CSV table of C-alpha atoms in Angstrom, one decimal:
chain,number,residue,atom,x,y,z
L,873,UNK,CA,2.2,9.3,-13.3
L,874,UNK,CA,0.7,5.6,-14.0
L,875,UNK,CA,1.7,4.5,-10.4
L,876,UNK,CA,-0.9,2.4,-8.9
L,877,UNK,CA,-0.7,0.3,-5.3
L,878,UNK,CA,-2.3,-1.8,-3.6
L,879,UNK,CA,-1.8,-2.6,0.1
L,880,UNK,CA,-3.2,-5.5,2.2
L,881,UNK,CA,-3.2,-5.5,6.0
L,882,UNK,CA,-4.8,-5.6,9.5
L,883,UNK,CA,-7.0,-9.1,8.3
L,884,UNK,CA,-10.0,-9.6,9.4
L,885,UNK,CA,-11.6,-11.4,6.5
L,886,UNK,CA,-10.9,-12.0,2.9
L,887,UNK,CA,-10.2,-9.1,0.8
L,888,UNK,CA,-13.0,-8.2,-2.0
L,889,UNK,CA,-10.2,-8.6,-4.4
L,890,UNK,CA,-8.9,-12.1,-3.6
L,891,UNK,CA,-10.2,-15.0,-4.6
L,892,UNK,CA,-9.8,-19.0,-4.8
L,893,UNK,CA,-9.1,-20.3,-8.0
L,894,UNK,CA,-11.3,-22.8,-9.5
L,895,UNK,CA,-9.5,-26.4,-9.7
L,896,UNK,CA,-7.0,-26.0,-6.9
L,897,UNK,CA,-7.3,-28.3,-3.4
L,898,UNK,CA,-10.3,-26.2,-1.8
L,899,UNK,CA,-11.3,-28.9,-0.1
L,900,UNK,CA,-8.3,-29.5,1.8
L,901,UNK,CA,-8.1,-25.3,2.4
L,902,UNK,CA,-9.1,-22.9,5.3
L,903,UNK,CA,-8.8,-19.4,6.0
L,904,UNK,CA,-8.9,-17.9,9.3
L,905,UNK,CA,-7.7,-14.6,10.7
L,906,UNK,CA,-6.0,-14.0,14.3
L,907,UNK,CA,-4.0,-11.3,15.6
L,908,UNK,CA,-5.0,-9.5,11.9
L,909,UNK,CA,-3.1,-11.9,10.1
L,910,UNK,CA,-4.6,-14.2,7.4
L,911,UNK,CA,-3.4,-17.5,7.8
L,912,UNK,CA,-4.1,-20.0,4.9
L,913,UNK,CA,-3.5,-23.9,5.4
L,914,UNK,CA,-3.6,-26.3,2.8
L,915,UNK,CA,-3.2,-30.0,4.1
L,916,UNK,CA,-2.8,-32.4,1.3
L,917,UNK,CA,-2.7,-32.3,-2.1
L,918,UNK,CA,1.0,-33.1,-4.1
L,919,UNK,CA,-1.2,-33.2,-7.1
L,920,UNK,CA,-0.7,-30.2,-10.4
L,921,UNK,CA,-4.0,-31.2,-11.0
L,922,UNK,CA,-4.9,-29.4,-8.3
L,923,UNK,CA,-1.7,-27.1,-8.8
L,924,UNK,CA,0.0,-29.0,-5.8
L,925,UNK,CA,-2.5,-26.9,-3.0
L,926,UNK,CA,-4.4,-24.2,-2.6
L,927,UNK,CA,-4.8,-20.7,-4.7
L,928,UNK,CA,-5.7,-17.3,-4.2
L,929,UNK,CA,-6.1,-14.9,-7.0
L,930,UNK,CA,-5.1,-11.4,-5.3
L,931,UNK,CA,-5.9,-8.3,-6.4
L,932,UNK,CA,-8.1,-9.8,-9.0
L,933,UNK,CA,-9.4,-5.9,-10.2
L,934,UNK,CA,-6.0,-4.8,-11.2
L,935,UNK,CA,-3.1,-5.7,-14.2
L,936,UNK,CA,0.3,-5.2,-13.4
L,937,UNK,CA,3.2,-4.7,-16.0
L,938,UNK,CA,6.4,-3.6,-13.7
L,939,UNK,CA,6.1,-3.8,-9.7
L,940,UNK,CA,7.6,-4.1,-6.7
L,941,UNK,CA,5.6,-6.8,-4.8
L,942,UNK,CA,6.5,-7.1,-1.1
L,943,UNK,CA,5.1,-9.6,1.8
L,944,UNK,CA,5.6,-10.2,5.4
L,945,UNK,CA,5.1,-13.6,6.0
L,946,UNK,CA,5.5,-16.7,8.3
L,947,UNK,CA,5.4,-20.5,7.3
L,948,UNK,CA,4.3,-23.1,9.9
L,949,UNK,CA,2.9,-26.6,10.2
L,950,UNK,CA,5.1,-27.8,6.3
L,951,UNK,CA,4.4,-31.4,6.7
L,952,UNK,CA,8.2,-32.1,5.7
L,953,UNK,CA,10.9,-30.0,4.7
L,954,UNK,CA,10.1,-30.0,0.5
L,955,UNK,CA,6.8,-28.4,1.3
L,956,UNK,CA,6.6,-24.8,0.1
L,957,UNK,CA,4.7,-21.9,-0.7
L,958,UNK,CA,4.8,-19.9,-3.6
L,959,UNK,CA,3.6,-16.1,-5.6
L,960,UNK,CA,2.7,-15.6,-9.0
L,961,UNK,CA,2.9,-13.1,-10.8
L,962,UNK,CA,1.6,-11.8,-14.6
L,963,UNK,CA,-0.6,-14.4,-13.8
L,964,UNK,CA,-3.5,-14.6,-16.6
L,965,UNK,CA,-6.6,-16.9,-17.7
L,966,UNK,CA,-6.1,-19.1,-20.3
L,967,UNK,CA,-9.3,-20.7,-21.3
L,968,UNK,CA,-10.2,-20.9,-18.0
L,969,UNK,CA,-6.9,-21.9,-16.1
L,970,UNK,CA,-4.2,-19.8,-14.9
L,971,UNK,CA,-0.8,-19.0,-16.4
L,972,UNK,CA,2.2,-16.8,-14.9
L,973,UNK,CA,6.1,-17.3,-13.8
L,974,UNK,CA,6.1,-18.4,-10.1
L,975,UNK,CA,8.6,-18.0,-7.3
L,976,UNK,CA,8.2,-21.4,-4.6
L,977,UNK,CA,9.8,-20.5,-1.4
L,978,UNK,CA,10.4,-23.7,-0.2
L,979,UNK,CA,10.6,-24.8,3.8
L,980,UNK,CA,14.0,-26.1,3.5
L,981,UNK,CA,15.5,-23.1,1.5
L,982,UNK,CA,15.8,-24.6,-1.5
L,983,UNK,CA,13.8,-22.2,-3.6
L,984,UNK,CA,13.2,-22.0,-7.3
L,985,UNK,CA,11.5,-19.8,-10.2
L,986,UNK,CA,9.1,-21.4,-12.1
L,987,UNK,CA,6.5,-21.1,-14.8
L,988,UNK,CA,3.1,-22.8,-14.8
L,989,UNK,CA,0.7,-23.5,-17.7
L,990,UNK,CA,-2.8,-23.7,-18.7
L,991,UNK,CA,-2.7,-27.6,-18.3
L,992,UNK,CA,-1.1,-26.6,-14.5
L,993,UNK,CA,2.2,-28.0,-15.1
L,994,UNK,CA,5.6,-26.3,-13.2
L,995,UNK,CA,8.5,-25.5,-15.1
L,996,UNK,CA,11.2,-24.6,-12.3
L,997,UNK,CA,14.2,-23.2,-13.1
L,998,UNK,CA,17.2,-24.4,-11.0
L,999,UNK,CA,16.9,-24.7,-7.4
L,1000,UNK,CA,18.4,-21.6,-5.0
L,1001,UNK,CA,20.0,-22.6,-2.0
L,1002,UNK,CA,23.2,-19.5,-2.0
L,1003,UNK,CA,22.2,-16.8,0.6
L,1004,UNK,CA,18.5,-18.5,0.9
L,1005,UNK,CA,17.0,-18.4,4.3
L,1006,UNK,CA,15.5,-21.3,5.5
L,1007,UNK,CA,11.7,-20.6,6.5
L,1008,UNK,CA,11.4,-23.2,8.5
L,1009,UNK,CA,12.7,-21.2,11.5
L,1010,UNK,CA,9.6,-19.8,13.0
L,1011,UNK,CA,10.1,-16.0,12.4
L,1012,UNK,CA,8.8,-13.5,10.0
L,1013,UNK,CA,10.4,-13.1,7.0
L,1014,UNK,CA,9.8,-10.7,4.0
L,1015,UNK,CA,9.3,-11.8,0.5
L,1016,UNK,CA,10.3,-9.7,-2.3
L,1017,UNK,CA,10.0,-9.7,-6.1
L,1018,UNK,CA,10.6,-6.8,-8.5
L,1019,UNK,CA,9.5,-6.7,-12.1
L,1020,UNK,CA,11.5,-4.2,-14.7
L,1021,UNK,CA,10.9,-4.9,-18.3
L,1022,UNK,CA,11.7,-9.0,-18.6
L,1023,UNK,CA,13.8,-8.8,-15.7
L,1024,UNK,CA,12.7,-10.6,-12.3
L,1025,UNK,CA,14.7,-10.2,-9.4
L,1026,UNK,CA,13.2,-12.7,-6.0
L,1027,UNK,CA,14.3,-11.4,-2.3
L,1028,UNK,CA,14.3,-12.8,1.0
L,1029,UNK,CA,14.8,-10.4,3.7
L,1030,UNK,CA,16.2,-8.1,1.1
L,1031,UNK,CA,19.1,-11.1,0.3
L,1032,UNK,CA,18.8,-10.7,-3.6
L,1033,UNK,CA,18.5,-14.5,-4.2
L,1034,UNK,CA,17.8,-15.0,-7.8
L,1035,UNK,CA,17.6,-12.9,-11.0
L,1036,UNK,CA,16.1,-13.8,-14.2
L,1037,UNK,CA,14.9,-13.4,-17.5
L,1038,UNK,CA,11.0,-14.8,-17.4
L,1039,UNK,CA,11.8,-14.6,-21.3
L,1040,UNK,CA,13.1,-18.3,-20.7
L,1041,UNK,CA,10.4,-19.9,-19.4
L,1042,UNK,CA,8.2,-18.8,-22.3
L,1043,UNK,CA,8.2,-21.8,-24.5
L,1044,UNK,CA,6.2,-23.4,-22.3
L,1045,UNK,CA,3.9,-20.6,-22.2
L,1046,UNK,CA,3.0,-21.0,-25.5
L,1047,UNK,CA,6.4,-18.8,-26.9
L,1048,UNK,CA,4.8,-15.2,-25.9
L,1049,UNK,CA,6.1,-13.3,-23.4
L,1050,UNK,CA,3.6,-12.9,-20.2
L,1051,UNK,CA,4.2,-8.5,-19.9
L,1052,UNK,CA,1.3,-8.1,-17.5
L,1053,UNK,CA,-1.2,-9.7,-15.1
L,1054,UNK,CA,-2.2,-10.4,-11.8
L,1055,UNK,CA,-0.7,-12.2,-8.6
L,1056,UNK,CA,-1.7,-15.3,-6.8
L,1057,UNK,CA,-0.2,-17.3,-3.6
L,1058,UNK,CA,0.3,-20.9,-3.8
L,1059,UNK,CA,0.2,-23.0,-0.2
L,1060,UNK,CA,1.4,-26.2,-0.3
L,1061,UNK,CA,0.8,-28.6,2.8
L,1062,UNK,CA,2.0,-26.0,4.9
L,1063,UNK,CA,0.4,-23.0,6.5
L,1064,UNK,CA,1.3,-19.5,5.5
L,1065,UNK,CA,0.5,-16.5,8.1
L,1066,UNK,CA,0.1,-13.2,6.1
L,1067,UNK,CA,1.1,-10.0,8.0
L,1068,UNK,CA,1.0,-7.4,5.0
L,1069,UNK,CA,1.0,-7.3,1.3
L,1070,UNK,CA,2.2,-3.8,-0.2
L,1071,UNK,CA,2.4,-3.9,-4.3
L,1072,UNK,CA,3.4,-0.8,-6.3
């Protein structure tokens, strides 16, 4: 059996595992933790430069190949309704800057799957706004993606919203499929409240 999880709850600090990513907005970035939830703000950048806000690595010690990745989470404070936060996933270095396909959950609903590059440009796919839910309404949701072979399918409180081949992102990752890696969270000008991270 090569099952492996991981599971991230009751917050009182950082995990040993996450980390910022070198180049994103960290000086426009704060962590706190109340009611054990981590709650991450980023408060200005629009800039890929600075891959459009701030960046945690998570679960830096592991590589993950097919997985069920699941969040409960809560978006405040989006300074306007494009503002949105995002997960990626076979996330690898690249000399020195991240790679991966990307889901952005965005405030207004409007969603869309993505691939970023080693020169931290986004490649979105078409935007999602069929069966979306807006996160803009103040309640929890849970966040869903699930990774089988090339196949990635993105949930919102278990509403199947988009399903995908990452195969067609990959000529801007250089032509090679990504068939492992890690996972990061995006926050753009918005605030994200964590309440649990479970990844099989």
């Amino acid at each position: 059996d090569d099952t492996v999880t991981a599971t991230y709850k009751d917050f009182t600090a950082l995990p040993s595992d996450w980390s910022i990513v070198d180049g994103c907005d960290q000086n426009n970035t704060s962590v706190s933790f109340s009611n054990n939830e981590m709650v991450v703000t980023n408060k200005a950048t629009t800039s890929n430069s600075l891959y459009y806000g701030s960046v945690y690595h998570i679960g830096t010690e592991k590589l993950w190949k097919d997985f069920t990745f699941e969040m409960t989470m809560k978006m405040t404070s989006a300074e306007d309704a494009n503002r949105w936060f995002g997960i990626g996933y076979h996330t690898q270095d690249v000399a020195g800057y991240m790679v991966g396909y990307l889901m952005n959950y965005r405030n207004n609903g409007d969603s869309a799957f993505s691939a970023f590059n080693s020169s931290k440009s986004f490649f979105d796919g078409d935007r999602i706004n069929k069966q979306n839910v807006k996160l803009s309404d103040g309640q929890y949701h849970k966040i869903k993606i699930v990774m089988e072979g090339h196949t990635s399918k993105h949930y919102i409180d278990d509403k199947l919203i988009v399903e995908w081949d990452v195969r067609d992102r990959n000529t801007h990752l250089g032509g090679n499929s990504l068939n492992y890696g890690g996972f990061a969270l995006f926050v753009n000008r918005s605030t994200v409240r964590i309440k649990d991270i479970s990844i099989v």
